[in-house]
PDB file of N, CA and C in Angstrom:
ATOM      1  N   MET A   1     102.198  80.957  73.278  1.00  0.00           N
ATOM      2  CA  MET A   1     101.468  80.492  72.113  1.00  0.00           C
ATOM      3  C   MET A   1     102.027  79.119  71.732  1.00  0.00           C
ATOM      4  N   ASP A   2     101.126  78.234  71.347  1.00  0.00           N
ATOM      5  CA  ASP A   2     101.538  76.913  70.914  1.00  0.00           C
ATOM      6  C   ASP A   2     101.242  76.764  69.411  1.00  0.00           C
ATOM      7  N   LEU A   3     101.696  75.645  68.857  1.00  0.00           N
ATOM      8  CA  LEU A   3     101.507  75.425  67.420  1.00  0.00           C
ATOM      9  C   LEU A   3     100.040  75.404  67.013  1.00  0.00           C
ATOM     10  N   GLU A   4      99.201  74.792  67.832  1.00  0.00           N
ATOM     11  CA  GLU A   4      97.779  74.711  67.504  1.00  0.00           C
ATOM     12  C   GLU A   4      97.167  76.102  67.395  1.00  0.00           C
ATOM     13  N   THR A   5      97.505  76.970  68.340  1.00  0.00           N
ATOM     14  CA  THR A   5      96.989  78.341  68.316  1.00  0.00           C
ATOM     15  C   THR A   5      97.511  79.089  67.098  1.00  0.00           C
ATOM     16  N   LEU A   6      98.811  78.957  66.846  1.00  0.00           N
ATOM     17  CA  LEU A   6      99.401  79.629  65.697  1.00  0.00           C
ATOM     18  C   LEU A   6      98.747  79.159  64.404  1.00  0.00           C
ATOM     19  N   ASN A   7      98.549  77.870  64.279  1.00  0.00           N
ATOM     20  CA  ASN A   7      97.972  77.316  63.057  1.00  0.00           C
ATOM     21  C   ASN A   7      96.493  77.648  62.886  1.00  0.00           C
ATOM     22  N   SER A   8      95.842  78.054  63.957  1.00  0.00           N
ATOM     23  CA  SER A   8      94.409  78.351  63.871  1.00  0.00           C
ATOM     24  C   SER A   8      94.114  79.818  63.555  1.00  0.00           C
ATOM     25  N   ILE A   9      95.146  80.634  63.431  1.00  0.00           N
ATOM     26  CA  ILE A   9      94.926  82.054  63.158  1.00  0.00           C
ATOM     27  C   ILE A   9      94.380  82.243  61.746  1.00  0.00           C
ATOM     28  N   ASN A  10      93.304  83.003  61.669  1.00  0.00           N
ATOM     29  CA  ASN A  10      92.686  83.343  60.386  1.00  0.00           C
ATOM     30  C   ASN A  10      93.391  84.591  59.864  1.00  0.00           C
ATOM     31  N   ILE A  11      94.149  84.446  58.784  1.00  0.00           N
ATOM     32  CA  ILE A  11      94.940  85.566  58.281  1.00  0.00           C
ATOM     33  C   ILE A  11      94.074  86.698  57.714  1.00  0.00           C
ATOM     34  N   ASN A  12      92.787  86.461  57.564  1.00  0.00           N
ATOM     35  CA  ASN A  12      91.867  87.501  57.104  1.00  0.00           C
ATOM     36  C   ASN A  12      91.153  88.192  58.260  1.00  0.00           C
ATOM     37  N   ASN A  13      91.446  87.776  59.488  1.00  0.00           N
ATOM     38  CA  ASN A  13      90.840  88.374  60.670  1.00  0.00           C
ATOM     39  C   ASN A  13      91.841  89.357  61.271  1.00  0.00           C
ATOM     40  N   ALA A  14      91.578  90.642  61.071  1.00  0.00           N
ATOM     41  CA  ALA A  14      92.523  91.684  61.488  1.00  0.00           C
ATOM     42  C   ALA A  14      92.836  91.623  62.982  1.00  0.00           C
ATOM     43  N   ALA A  15      91.850  91.323  63.808  1.00  0.00           N
ATOM     44  CA  ALA A  15      92.081  91.271  65.252  1.00  0.00           C
ATOM     45  C   ALA A  15      93.047  90.133  65.609  1.00  0.00           C
ATOM     46  N   GLN A  16      92.876  88.981  64.987  1.00  0.00           N
ATOM     47  CA  GLN A  16      93.775  87.852  65.245  1.00  0.00           C
ATOM     48  C   GLN A  16      95.184  88.148  64.741  1.00  0.00           C
ATOM     49  N   VAL A  17      95.274  88.750  63.570  1.00  0.00           N
ATOM     50  CA  VAL A  17      96.586  89.066  63.001  1.00  0.00           C
ATOM     51  C   VAL A  17      97.286  90.098  63.875  1.00  0.00           C
ATOM     52  N   LYS A  18      96.544  91.074  64.343  1.00  0.00           N
ATOM     53  CA  LYS A  18      97.113  92.111  65.199  1.00  0.00           C
ATOM     54  C   LYS A  18      97.653  91.498  66.501  1.00  0.00           C
ATOM     55  N   GLU A  19      96.890  90.602  67.074  1.00  0.00           N
ATOM     56  CA  GLU A  19      97.324  89.921  68.296  1.00  0.00           C
ATOM     57  C   GLU A  19      98.605  89.121  68.039  1.00  0.00           C
ATOM     58  N   LEU A  20      98.653  88.428  66.907  1.00  0.00           N
ATOM     59  CA  LEU A  20      99.853  87.676  66.550  1.00  0.00           C
ATOM     60  C   LEU A  20     101.027  88.629  66.346  1.00  0.00           C
ATOM     61  N   GLN A  21     100.809  89.726  65.641  1.00  0.00           N
ATOM     62  CA  GLN A  21     101.886  90.687  65.407  1.00  0.00           C
ATOM     63  C   GLN A  21     102.438  91.218  66.730  1.00  0.00           C
ATOM     64  N   GLN A  22     101.565  91.491  67.677  1.00  0.00           N
ATOM     65  CA  GLN A  22     102.019  91.964  68.986  1.00  0.00           C
ATOM     66  C   GLN A  22     102.840  90.886  69.685  1.00  0.00           C
ATOM     67  N   PHE A  23     102.373  89.659  69.621  1.00  0.00           N
ATOM     68  CA  PHE A  23     103.082  88.533  70.224  1.00  0.00           C
ATOM     69  C   PHE A  23     104.463  88.378  69.577  1.00  0.00           C
ATOM     70  N   LEU A  24     104.490  88.387  68.250  1.00  0.00           N
ATOM     71  CA  LEU A  24     105.749  88.227  67.529  1.00  0.00           C
ATOM     72  C   LEU A  24     106.720  89.361  67.830  1.00  0.00           C
ATOM     73  N   LYS A  25     106.210  90.576  67.853  1.00  0.00           N
ATOM     74  CA  LYS A  25     107.059  91.745  68.088  1.00  0.00           C
ATOM     75  C   LYS A  25     107.666  91.700  69.488  1.00  0.00           C
ATOM     76  N   ALA A  26     106.870  91.316  70.474  1.00  0.00           N
ATOM     77  CA  ALA A  26     107.350  91.257  71.860  1.00  0.00           C
ATOM     78  C   ALA A  26     108.466  90.235  72.031  1.00  0.00           C
ATOM     79  N   ARG A  27     108.530  89.266  71.128  1.00  0.00           N
ATOM     80  CA  ARG A  27     109.528  88.197  71.228  1.00  0.00           C
ATOM     81  C   ARG A  27     110.616  88.297  70.168  1.00  0.00           C
ATOM     82  N   GLY A  28     110.632  89.398  69.431  1.00  0.00           N
ATOM     83  CA  GLY A  28     111.690  89.642  68.468  1.00  0.00           C
ATOM     84  C   GLY A  28     111.557  88.932  67.131  1.00  0.00           C
ATOM     85  N   TYR A  29     110.368  88.432  66.823  1.00  0.00           N
ATOM     86  CA  TYR A  29     110.147  87.744  65.553  1.00  0.00           C
ATOM     87  C   TYR A  29     109.632  88.680  64.462  1.00  0.00           C
ATOM     88  N   TYR A  30     109.259  89.893  64.833  1.00  0.00           N
ATOM     89  CA  TYR A  30     108.567  90.781  63.895  1.00  0.00           C
ATOM     90  C   TYR A  30     108.937  92.218  64.216  1.00  0.00           C
ATOM     91  N   ASN A  31     109.254  92.982  63.171  1.00  0.00           N
ATOM     92  CA  ASN A  31     109.610  94.390  63.367  1.00  0.00           C
ATOM     93  C   ASN A  31     108.702  95.343  62.610  1.00  0.00           C
ATOM     94  N   GLY A  32     107.643  94.818  62.038  1.00  0.00           N
ATOM     95  CA  GLY A  32     106.745  95.647  61.250  1.00  0.00           C
ATOM     96  C   GLY A  32     105.695  96.341  62.105  1.00  0.00           C
ATOM     97  N   PRO A  33     104.774  97.011  61.451  1.00  0.00           N
ATOM     98  CA  PRO A  33     103.702  97.707  62.165  1.00  0.00           C
ATOM     99  C   PRO A  33     102.664  96.721  62.709  1.00  0.00           C
ATOM    100  N   ILE A  34     102.037  97.110  63.796  1.00  0.00           N
ATOM    101  CA  ILE A  34     100.925  96.334  64.362  1.00  0.00           C
ATOM    102  C   ILE A  34      99.673  96.888  63.697  1.00  0.00           C
ATOM    103  N   ASP A  35      99.354  96.339  62.518  1.00  0.00           N
ATOM    104  CA  ASP A  35      98.262  96.902  61.729  1.00  0.00           C
ATOM    105  C   ASP A  35      97.159  95.896  61.391  1.00  0.00           C
ATOM    106  N   GLY A  36      97.335  94.631  61.804  1.00  0.00           N
ATOM    107  CA  GLY A  36      96.317  93.628  61.524  1.00  0.00           C
ATOM    108  C   GLY A  36      96.294  93.134  60.098  1.00  0.00           C
ATOM    109  N   LYS A  37      97.284  93.527  59.318  1.00  0.00           N
ATOM    110  CA  LYS A  37      97.359  93.100  57.907  1.00  0.00           C
ATOM    111  C   LYS A  37      98.419  92.014  57.773  1.00  0.00           C
ATOM    112  N   TRP A  38      98.034  90.906  57.162  1.00  0.00           N
ATOM    113  CA  TRP A  38      98.972  89.803  56.968  1.00  0.00           C
ATOM    114  C   TRP A  38      99.803  90.099  55.731  1.00  0.00           C
ATOM    115  N   GLY A  39     101.089  90.266  55.938  1.00  0.00           N
ATOM    116  CA  GLY A  39     101.994  90.531  54.833  1.00  0.00           C
ATOM    117  C   GLY A  39     103.261  89.710  54.980  1.00  0.00           C
ATOM    118  N   GLY A  40     104.243  90.064  54.200  1.00  0.00           N
ATOM    119  CA  GLY A  40     105.487  89.316  54.180  1.00  0.00           C
ATOM    120  C   GLY A  40     106.203  89.271  55.514  1.00  0.00           C
ATOM    121  N   MET A  41     106.216  90.387  56.230  1.00  0.00           N
ATOM    122  CA  MET A  41     106.914  90.415  57.516  1.00  0.00           C
ATOM    123  C   MET A  41     106.188  89.569  58.564  1.00  0.00           C
ATOM    124  N   THR A  42     104.861  89.576  58.514  1.00  0.00           N
ATOM    125  CA  THR A  42     104.090  88.742  59.436  1.00  0.00           C
ATOM    126  C   THR A  42     104.318  87.274  59.106  1.00  0.00           C
ATOM    127  N   THR A  43     104.318  86.961  57.827  1.00  0.00           N
ATOM    128  CA  THR A  43     104.574  85.582  57.399  1.00  0.00           C
ATOM    129  C   THR A  43     105.947  85.129  57.884  1.00  0.00           C
ATOM    130  N   GLU A  44     106.956  85.966  57.681  1.00  0.00           N
ATOM    131  CA  GLU A  44     108.317  85.624  58.084  1.00  0.00           C
ATOM    132  C   GLU A  44     108.396  85.377  59.592  1.00  0.00           C
ATOM    133  N   GLY A  45     107.779  86.247  60.373  1.00  0.00           N
ATOM    134  CA  GLY A  45     107.785  86.079  61.826  1.00  0.00           C
ATOM    135  C   GLY A  45     107.060  84.814  62.256  1.00  0.00           C
ATOM    136  N   ALA A  46     105.927  84.540  61.627  1.00  0.00           N
ATOM    137  CA  ALA A  46     105.154  83.345  61.962  1.00  0.00           C
ATOM    138  C   ALA A  46     105.924  82.081  61.608  1.00  0.00           C
ATOM    139  N   VAL A  47     106.625  82.099  60.485  1.00  0.00           N
ATOM    140  CA  VAL A  47     107.418  80.938  60.077  1.00  0.00           C
ATOM    141  C   VAL A  47     108.546  80.693  61.074  1.00  0.00           C
ATOM    142  N   LYS A  48     109.212  81.748  61.507  1.00  0.00           N
ATOM    143  CA  LYS A  48     110.289  81.609  62.499  1.00  0.00           C
ATOM    144  C   LYS A  48     109.735  81.062  63.818  1.00  0.00           C
ATOM    145  N   LEU A  49     108.613  81.612  64.248  1.00  0.00           N
ATOM    146  CA  LEU A  49     107.993  81.131  65.482  1.00  0.00           C
ATOM    147  C   LEU A  49     107.589  79.672  65.337  1.00  0.00           C
ATOM    148  N   ARG A  50     106.977  79.316  64.219  1.00  0.00           N
ATOM    149  CA  ARG A  50     106.566  77.926  63.993  1.00  0.00           C
ATOM    150  C   ARG A  50     107.780  76.992  64.068  1.00  0.00           C
ATOM    151  N   GLY A  51     108.889  77.410  63.492  1.00  0.00           N
ATOM    152  CA  GLY A  51     110.105  76.606  63.549  1.00  0.00           C
ATOM    153  C   GLY A  51     110.589  76.402  64.969  1.00  0.00           C
ATOM    154  N   ASP A  52     110.571  77.467  65.759  1.00  0.00           N
ATOM    155  CA  ASP A  52     111.006  77.362  67.154  1.00  0.00           C
ATOM    156  C   ASP A  52     110.041  76.511  67.975  1.00  0.00           C
ATOM    157  N   LEU A  53     108.741  76.671  67.743  1.00  0.00           N
ATOM    158  CA  LEU A  53     107.762  75.867  68.477  1.00  0.00           C
ATOM    159  C   LEU A  53     107.876  74.390  68.103  1.00  0.00           C
ATOM    160  N   THR A  54     108.142  74.119  66.839  1.00  0.00           N
ATOM    161  CA  THR A  54     108.306  72.737  66.389  1.00  0.00           C
ATOM    162  C   THR A  54     109.547  72.121  67.020  1.00  0.00           C
ATOM    163  N   ALA A  55     110.637  72.873  67.054  1.00  0.00           N
ATOM    164  CA  ALA A  55     111.870  72.381  67.667  1.00  0.00           C
ATOM    165  C   ALA A  55     111.652  72.119  69.153  1.00  0.00           C
ATOM    166  N   GLU A  56     110.930  73.016  69.817  1.00  0.00           N
ATOM    167  CA  GLU A  56     110.635  72.839  71.244  1.00  0.00           C
ATOM    168  C   GLU A  56     109.774  71.602  71.463  1.00  0.00           C
ATOM    169  N   SER A  57     108.791  71.416  70.608  1.00  0.00           N
ATOM    170  CA  SER A  57     107.919  70.247  70.703  1.00  0.00           C
ATOM    171  C   SER A  57     108.718  68.963  70.506  1.00  0.00           C
ATOM    172  N   ASP A  58     109.616  68.981  69.524  1.00  0.00           N
ATOM    173  CA  ASP A  58     110.464  67.810  69.269  1.00  0.00           C
ATOM    174  C   ASP A  58     111.349  67.501  70.473  1.00  0.00           C
ATOM    175  N   ARG A  59     111.896  68.545  71.109  1.00  0.00           N
ATOM    176  CA  ARG A  59     112.730  68.346  72.305  1.00  0.00           C
ATOM    177  C   ARG A  59     111.902  67.744  73.430  1.00  0.00           C
ATOM    178  N   ASN A  60     110.674  68.237  73.595  1.00  0.00           N
ATOM    179  CA  ASN A  60     109.810  67.716  74.660  1.00  0.00           C
ATOM    180  C   ASN A  60     109.468  66.255  74.429  1.00  0.00           C
ATOM    181  N   VAL A  61     109.233  65.887  73.183  1.00  0.00           N
ATOM    182  CA  VAL A  61     108.943  64.492  72.855  1.00  0.00           C
ATOM    183  C   VAL A  61     110.155  63.632  73.182  1.00  0.00           C
ATOM    184  N   GLU A  62     111.334  64.095  72.828  1.00  0.00           N
ATOM    185  CA  GLU A  62     112.559  63.335  73.101  1.00  0.00           C
ATOM    186  C   GLU A  62     112.788  63.183  74.601  1.00  0.00           C
ATOM    187  N   ILE A  63     112.554  64.234  75.360  1.00  0.00           N
ATOM    188  CA  ILE A  63     112.700  64.166  76.819  1.00  0.00           C
ATOM    189  C   ILE A  63     111.715  63.161  77.385  1.00  0.00           C
ATOM    190  N   SER A  64     110.473  63.212  76.931  1.00  0.00           N
ATOM    191  CA  SER A  64     109.452  62.273  77.413  1.00  0.00           C
ATOM    192  C   SER A  64     109.831  60.842  77.060  1.00  0.00           C
ATOM    193  N   ARG A  65     110.313  60.639  75.865  1.00  0.00           N
ATOM    194  CA  ARG A  65     110.721  59.307  75.421  1.00  0.00           C
ATOM    195  C   ARG A  65     111.870  58.785  76.296  1.00  0.00           C
ATOM    196  N   ASN A  66     112.823  59.659  76.587  1.00  0.00           N
ATOM    197  CA  ASN A  66     113.946  59.258  77.433  1.00  0.00           C
ATOM    198  C   ASN A  66     113.494  58.918  78.849  1.00  0.00           C
ATOM    199  N   LYS A  67     112.501  59.639  79.362  1.00  0.00           N
ATOM    200  CA  LYS A  67     111.969  59.340  80.697  1.00  0.00           C
ATOM    201  C   LYS A  67     111.293  57.984  80.716  1.00  0.00           C
ATOM    202  N   VAL A  68     110.551  57.685  79.666  1.00  0.00           N
ATOM    203  CA  VAL A  68     109.880  56.391  79.581  1.00  0.00           C
ATOM    204  C   VAL A  68     110.902  55.270  79.546  1.00  0.00           C
ATOM    205  N   ILE A  69     111.928  55.447  78.733  1.00  0.00           N
ATOM    206  CA  ILE A  69     112.971  54.435  78.627  1.00  0.00           C
ATOM    207  C   ILE A  69     113.692  54.273  79.955  1.00  0.00           C
ATOM    208  N   ALA A  70     114.000  55.365  80.614  1.00  0.00           N
ATOM    209  CA  ALA A  70     114.730  55.329  81.888  1.00  0.00           C
ATOM    210  C   ALA A  70     113.893  54.671  82.989  1.00  0.00           C
ATOM    211  N   ASN A  71     112.571  54.814  82.914  1.00  0.00           N
ATOM    212  CA  ASN A  71     111.709  54.277  83.958  1.00  0.00           C
ATOM    213  C   ASN A  71     111.102  52.917  83.598  1.00  0.00           C
ATOM    214  N   ALA A  72     111.492  52.386  82.462  1.00  0.00           N
ATOM    215  CA  ALA A  72     110.961  51.081  82.037  1.00  0.00           C
ATOM    216  C   ALA A  72     111.520  49.977  82.919  1.00  0.00           C
ATOM    217  N   PRO A  73     110.690  49.022  83.241  1.00  0.00           N
ATOM    218  CA  PRO A  73     111.200  47.907  84.048  1.00  0.00           C
ATOM    219  C   PRO A  73     112.259  47.119  83.267  1.00  0.00           C
ATOM    220  N   PRO A  74     113.218  46.567  83.982  1.00  0.00           N
ATOM    221  CA  PRO A  74     114.291  45.818  83.313  1.00  0.00           C
ATOM    222  C   PRO A  74     113.784  44.547  82.656  1.00  0.00           C
TER     223      PRO A  74
END
């Protein structure tokens, strides 16, 4: 899952929330029931995932920037 997908989830759509809960639970971000209801535990898991995805995105940008600098003509 990427940030765009996470940010596009409709919290009023039980099927989407359930899918997110399953994703979060499989990765240790969520320990609640897979019930399709957006609550505090789902919010907490989504926030943690968003933080990790943002950090990963930032690392990828930095790596790309370093590659550009390393490959720049003198």
